[in-house]
Amino acid sequence: MLKSFRVSNFRGLVNVEFRPVGSNLLIGPNNVGKTSLCAAMRFVSQSASLALEQVAQNVVGETWNIANAYVKDNTLQFDMSATLDDGGQPLDFDYTLQVRVDKSTAGLGVTLRAASEQLRVTGGPFSQTQLLDCKQGQAQLLHEEQFLKGTPYYAKTLSPDDATMLSRLYDLQSNRRANLFKRYLQSWLYFSLNPHAMRSPAAAEKPGIWPDGSNLTKSMFWLHNERPRVEKRIIDALRSIEPKIDLFTFAAPDPKSVYLFLEDQEGNRFGTLSISDGTLRFLVFAYLIFGLADGRAGNQFSPLVMIEEPEDGLYVGQLRPLFEKIDPSGASGQFIFTSHSPYIIDLWERNLAGIHVFKPGKPSSVLVRPDPARIQQLLEHMPLGELHYREMLS
């Protein structure tokens, strides 16, 4: 579970710290940092797999303005802490990554370099034990088995400058806990759903809904075959929008295509082109909330999911019973939503600890966590969305 995430000098964010709970809502005016915070988290997540410049292209679409324009510093910094389960033993991880932005002598191009990287662990036999330490192109990796035997040993090697050392770790027993943290970062999910993509029958080899919603049909097909009880929960929830739905059916004319149909009790089938944008978005949310929580038993960590503006094309009243299924403790997964809708904001009246408000500023926006006791008193006079509209939350 993610306990804290701090980012500095990334786009419009300077020294911004985010402390999520189970269900979180990022709110604030346009262009104050909600999406930038998600982008910073995605940057760290993808840096556990890919080269830094590829990560920047994936996350923000460019590299040249990735640093804050008002800060005369060429270093991005990310710090985070998380608690993960290691075979029944909770371990606290602290991770720091510094990325240097070297500007090109011509044009708008820049080069991203890994300046330094540290990973520490605490729990059981470990106490702020350095698992990984990279500086100036040199890396030290703890041989964890030797450490547990009482003979600490650090393997020394050259660290890559175009990628993190974490992304280059081999999956060995000697680095088991470092790789546990690496897999956790790689598991983070982000969604900004596109109606056209959600309707596509094109299927990737493995299930898993992509950020734009594509591969939904393949993921539902996999769920149909592998987790029918989760599929049943999704159908039960979807009846709030489509009361006649009885089951999902599929057609797979070739290995690269899967077609999804909603079928009623009379056998009538309705394809994705007949289904509204809002229904498809609801289907994705139900898949994530029920499917990921159900899969928690087979994982060493709870999932972390970021979703941009869930209310688009969807009646907010139908989201309340679905969002109430999210465990506020975060034990079954952490969800981070962004929104401008006062009606979405109203859904957090029972989860005030999950409200995070961005306020504009220079050189950086400020992230504020309102005092729940104070907000509870204000709720006696007006709803949460109205408090936000009147700028009374922060």
XYZ file of C-alpha atoms in Angstrom:
394
model
C 0.000 0.000 0.000
C 1.316 3.428 -0.940
C 1.750 5.625 2.146
C 3.305 8.728 0.626
C 4.507 10.091 -2.701
C 6.490 13.307 -3.041
C 7.473 14.943 -6.312
C 9.592 18.013 -6.971
C 10.380 19.911 -10.189
C 8.049 17.821 -12.362
C 5.985 19.988 -14.709
C 3.947 22.364 -12.492
C 4.761 20.559 -9.249
C 7.474 21.587 -6.792
C 7.809 19.781 -3.469
C 4.259 18.382 -3.499
C 3.491 15.491 -1.153
C 0.517 13.157 -1.558
C -0.603 10.800 1.241
C -3.340 8.565 -0.164
C -5.869 6.447 1.708
C -8.011 3.723 0.142
C -10.330 5.879 -1.986
C -8.983 9.288 -3.024
C -10.323 12.253 -4.985
C -8.071 14.958 -6.446
C -9.965 18.198 -7.044
C -9.158 21.792 -7.935
C -9.343 24.238 -10.862
C -7.980 23.439 -14.307
C -4.232 23.321 -14.815
C -3.284 23.099 -11.136
C -1.679 19.655 -11.051
C -4.241 16.858 -10.728
C -3.189 15.151 -13.950
C 0.449 16.141 -13.389
C 0.471 14.281 -10.064
C -0.903 11.186 -11.799
C 1.723 11.653 -14.522
C 4.496 11.848 -11.918
C 3.278 8.606 -10.339
C 3.084 6.966 -13.760
C 6.627 8.172 -14.486
C 7.976 6.357 -11.426
C 5.840 3.285 -12.143
C 6.988 2.913 -15.751
C 10.609 3.699 -14.880
C 10.677 0.273 -13.219
C 10.397 -1.257 -16.705
C 11.454 1.184 -19.434
C 14.169 3.655 -20.372
C 13.544 7.134 -18.974
C 13.019 8.916 -22.280
C 10.486 6.280 -23.366
C 8.699 6.748 -20.045
C 8.507 10.519 -20.600
C 7.073 10.012 -24.084
C 4.480 7.567 -22.730
C 3.447 9.752 -19.802
C 3.555 13.359 -21.050
C 4.180 12.905 -24.792
C 7.432 14.905 -24.783
C 10.613 15.455 -22.805
C 11.616 19.069 -23.319
C 9.240 20.679 -20.762
C 9.086 17.906 -18.192
C 10.804 20.071 -15.546
C 9.146 23.094 -13.902
C 9.687 26.185 -16.044
C 10.062 28.487 -13.009
C 12.657 26.460 -11.115
C 16.281 26.874 -12.171
C 17.134 23.272 -11.478
C 17.690 20.439 -13.914
C 16.856 17.603 -11.494
C 13.516 15.883 -11.042
C 13.054 14.200 -7.667
C 10.602 11.517 -6.582
C 10.319 10.069 -3.061
C 7.831 7.450 -1.956
C 7.112 5.013 0.852
C 4.966 1.888 0.724
C 4.135 -1.106 2.892
C 4.109 -4.471 1.115
C 3.464 -8.001 2.308
C 6.336 -10.484 2.052
C 4.867 -13.878 2.897
C 2.935 -12.549 5.880
C 5.714 -10.168 6.940
C 4.898 -6.466 6.367
C 7.867 -4.575 4.966
C 8.195 -0.792 4.715
C 9.992 0.421 1.597
C 11.431 3.898 0.984
C 12.444 4.783 -2.562
C 14.130 7.898 -3.940
C 14.815 8.638 -7.593
C 16.572 11.687 -9.032
C 16.514 12.262 -12.785
C 18.758 14.835 -14.441
C 17.370 16.795 -17.397
C 20.175 17.742 -19.767
C 19.119 20.241 -22.412
C 20.273 19.813 -25.976
C 22.516 22.486 -27.476
C 20.114 22.737 -30.419
C 16.336 22.661 -30.640
C 13.943 21.610 -27.893
C 15.392 18.177 -27.187
C 16.580 17.041 -23.754
C 18.203 13.912 -22.411
C 16.993 12.251 -19.222
C 19.621 10.607 -17.024
C 19.316 8.677 -13.774
C 21.321 10.818 -11.340
C 20.763 8.788 -8.166
C 18.514 6.048 -6.836
C 18.076 4.479 -3.401
C 15.791 1.735 -2.079
C 15.615 0.926 1.646
C 13.557 -1.609 3.590
C 12.453 -1.932 7.214
C 10.704 -4.896 8.848
C 11.672 -8.246 10.342
C 15.481 -8.485 10.198
C 15.760 -5.241 8.212
C 16.073 -1.743 9.687
C 16.431 0.998 7.066
C 18.571 -1.502 5.194
C 19.857 -0.267 1.843
C 18.806 -2.698 -0.872
C 19.975 -0.572 -3.775
C 22.177 2.513 -3.961
C 23.160 4.203 -7.219
C 25.192 7.383 -7.591
C 27.331 8.785 -10.411
C 27.041 5.655 -12.524
C 27.991 3.255 -9.719
C 25.511 0.812 -8.147
C 25.553 -1.288 -4.995
C 23.046 -4.135 -4.649
C 22.535 -5.948 -1.361
C 22.839 -9.732 -1.550
C 19.796 -10.340 0.626
C 20.480 -14.030 1.360
C 23.967 -13.226 2.600
C 22.552 -10.440 4.750
C 20.087 -12.838 6.395
C 22.972 -15.194 7.154
C 24.745 -12.412 9.025
C 27.376 -11.697 6.388
C 26.219 -8.558 4.539
C 27.587 -8.256 1.028
C 26.991 -5.623 -1.634
C 27.540 -6.467 -5.275
C 29.032 -3.510 -7.126
C 28.337 -2.780 -10.767
C 27.866 0.049 -13.233
C 24.387 1.575 -13.208
C 22.653 2.628 -16.435
C 22.350 6.361 -17.034
C 19.338 6.156 -19.377
C 17.234 3.970 -17.059
C 16.796 3.103 -13.400
C 18.794 0.298 -11.843
C 15.496 -1.070 -10.569
C 14.403 -1.692 -14.174
C 17.548 -3.750 -14.821
C 17.308 -6.046 -11.811
C 17.362 -9.754 -12.523
C 14.637 -11.734 -10.765
C 16.946 -13.574 -8.389
C 16.531 -14.838 -4.819
C 19.426 -12.589 -3.822
C 17.290 -9.549 -4.747
C 13.874 -10.920 -3.780
C 12.640 -7.940 -1.785
C 13.981 -5.377 -4.222
C 12.123 -7.233 -6.967
C 8.979 -7.310 -4.831
C 9.061 -3.513 -4.778
C 9.808 -3.399 -8.501
C 6.762 -5.560 -9.304
C 4.630 -3.341 -7.100
C 5.582 -0.256 -9.101
C 5.000 -2.100 -12.368
C 1.475 -3.059 -11.272
C 0.163 0.520 -10.985
C -2.671 1.278 -13.411
C -3.887 4.493 -15.031
C -7.068 5.163 -17.056
C -8.321 8.033 -19.160
C -11.051 6.165 -21.008
C -11.914 6.623 -24.678
C -15.327 5.362 -25.961
C -13.921 4.270 -29.329
C -11.141 2.267 -27.688
C -13.565 0.554 -25.285
C -15.593 -0.698 -28.269
C -12.639 -2.130 -30.154
C -12.677 -5.927 -30.639
C -8.894 -5.907 -31.129
C -7.373 -8.033 -28.390
C -3.903 -8.011 -26.902
C -2.305 -11.331 -26.086
C -2.821 -10.959 -22.334
C -5.874 -9.620 -20.469
C -5.672 -6.276 -18.778
C -7.481 -3.089 -19.746
C -5.199 -0.466 -21.273
C -5.230 3.215 -20.199
C -7.657 4.278 -22.967
C -10.004 1.336 -22.302
C -8.892 -0.849 -25.187
C -8.621 -4.601 -24.617
C -11.820 -4.407 -22.552
C -13.485 -7.179 -24.563
C -10.485 -9.518 -24.156
C -10.347 -8.775 -20.430
C -14.050 -9.519 -19.998
C -13.625 -12.748 -21.996
C -10.791 -13.797 -19.694
C -12.915 -12.962 -16.643
C -15.787 -14.997 -18.117
C -13.562 -18.083 -18.304
C -11.348 -17.661 -15.259
C -13.418 -15.808 -12.613
C -17.125 -16.394 -13.248
C -18.086 -15.266 -9.736
C -16.517 -11.856 -10.359
C -18.350 -11.708 -13.687
C -21.609 -12.370 -11.831
C -20.942 -9.469 -9.435
C -20.298 -7.182 -12.408
C -23.554 -8.253 -14.076
C -25.491 -7.651 -10.844
C -23.987 -4.153 -10.578
C -24.558 -3.399 -14.266
C -28.295 -4.070 -13.900
C -28.583 -0.638 -12.276
C -28.004 0.713 -15.805
C -29.126 -2.189 -18.004
C -31.889 -3.942 -15.990
C -32.556 -6.523 -18.713
C -29.014 -7.888 -18.844
C -28.798 -11.607 -18.045
C -25.288 -12.572 -19.111
C -22.262 -11.745 -21.256
C -21.623 -13.665 -24.440
C -18.636 -13.515 -26.763
C -17.529 -14.220 -30.306
C -13.873 -14.742 -31.184
C -13.612 -15.171 -34.971
C -9.808 -15.069 -34.822
C -7.068 -14.948 -32.157
C -6.734 -11.167 -32.497
C -10.409 -10.254 -32.039
C -12.993 -10.722 -29.321
C -16.536 -9.319 -29.576
C -18.516 -8.673 -26.397
C -22.334 -8.874 -26.247
C -24.846 -8.114 -23.502
C -27.614 -10.708 -23.658
C -31.077 -10.517 -22.073
C -33.244 -13.389 -20.804
C -34.914 -13.735 -24.191
C -31.602 -14.313 -25.936
C -31.366 -10.893 -27.577
C -27.761 -9.791 -27.961
C -26.468 -6.223 -27.962
C -22.940 -5.453 -29.094
C -20.662 -2.679 -27.886
C -21.847 -0.381 -30.697
C -25.336 -0.555 -29.151
C -24.106 0.188 -25.637
C -23.789 3.779 -24.379
C -20.451 5.354 -23.490
C -21.534 5.583 -19.855
C -22.434 1.899 -19.672
C -19.015 0.942 -21.014
C -17.276 3.214 -18.511
C -19.336 1.678 -15.696
C -18.297 -1.767 -16.964
C -14.616 -0.808 -16.764
C -15.009 0.559 -13.220
C -16.870 -2.575 -12.090
C -14.154 -4.747 -13.647
C -11.473 -2.831 -11.744
C -13.243 -2.590 -8.382
C -14.493 -6.189 -8.260
C -11.823 -7.879 -10.358
C -8.754 -6.371 -8.739
C -10.120 -6.783 -5.221
C -10.900 -10.437 -5.961
C -7.389 -10.989 -7.278
C -5.854 -9.573 -4.100
C -5.592 -13.054 -2.559
C -3.084 -14.106 -5.201
C -0.916 -10.978 -4.941
C 1.651 -9.745 -2.444
C 0.258 -6.234 -2.612
C -2.984 -4.413 -3.156
C -3.423 -2.685 -6.542
C -3.156 1.057 -7.108
C -5.457 2.505 -9.779
C -5.658 6.079 -11.133
C -8.821 7.096 -13.035
C -9.345 10.477 -14.687
C -12.835 12.059 -14.554
C -14.984 8.919 -14.049
C -18.254 10.853 -14.474
C -17.851 11.540 -18.228
C -20.962 10.232 -20.007
C -22.253 8.514 -16.887
C -25.054 9.363 -14.462
C -23.280 9.996 -11.164
C -26.074 8.436 -9.104
C -25.161 5.053 -10.573
C -21.572 5.399 -9.387
C -22.401 5.781 -5.692
C -23.219 2.095 -4.958
C -20.195 1.039 -7.012
C -17.760 3.409 -5.307
C -19.093 2.359 -1.910
C -17.633 -1.097 -2.623
C -14.120 0.357 -2.387
C -12.508 -0.495 0.942
C -11.579 2.891 2.506
C -8.669 1.253 4.343
C -6.919 0.466 1.052
C -6.409 -3.178 2.012
C -8.128 -4.344 -1.181
C -6.592 -1.667 -3.381
C -6.110 2.092 -3.571
C -8.093 4.194 -6.038
C -7.236 7.742 -7.086
C -9.841 9.736 -9.038
C -9.717 13.219 -10.540
C -12.879 15.223 -11.119
C -14.494 18.642 -11.502
C -18.046 17.402 -10.932
C -19.717 18.608 -7.696
C -21.837 15.456 -7.764
C -18.767 13.229 -7.809
C -17.300 15.300 -4.983
C -20.507 14.740 -2.984
C -19.785 10.973 -3.057
C -16.840 11.566 -0.693
C -18.984 13.000 2.127
C -18.514 9.703 3.986
C -14.796 9.582 3.195
C -13.487 13.066 3.956
C -9.979 11.725 4.595
C -9.804 10.899 0.883
C -10.281 14.505 -0.325
C -7.130 16.231 -1.682
C -7.432 19.810 -2.988
C -5.001 21.433 -5.419
C -4.647 25.217 -5.178
C -2.868 27.312 -7.836
C 0.460 28.913 -7.033
C 3.832 29.921 -8.427
C 6.272 28.308 -8.958
C 4.067 25.402 -7.932
C 0.534 24.444 -7.089
C -0.146 23.421 -3.490
C -1.846 20.197 -2.438
C -4.038 20.593 0.648
C -5.762 17.919 2.690
C -8.805 19.525 4.376
C -9.473 18.923 8.048
C -12.300 16.324 8.175
C -13.692 17.683 11.477
C -13.985 21.195 10.058
C -15.552 19.972 6.819
C -18.038 17.855 8.764
C -19.310 20.997 10.481
C -19.632 22.846 7.159
C -21.629 19.929 5.693
C -24.472 20.906 8.024
C -24.972 23.976 5.827
C -24.250 22.807 2.283
C -23.052 19.706 0.365
C -19.413 18.915 -0.294
C -19.551 19.836 -3.986
C -20.983 23.258 -3.133
C -18.226 23.800 -0.548
C -15.675 23.119 -3.258
C -17.426 25.473 -5.683
C -17.293 28.231 -3.053
C -13.585 27.428 -2.397
C -14.316 26.632 1.255
C -12.587 23.239 1.431
C -9.066 24.609 1.724
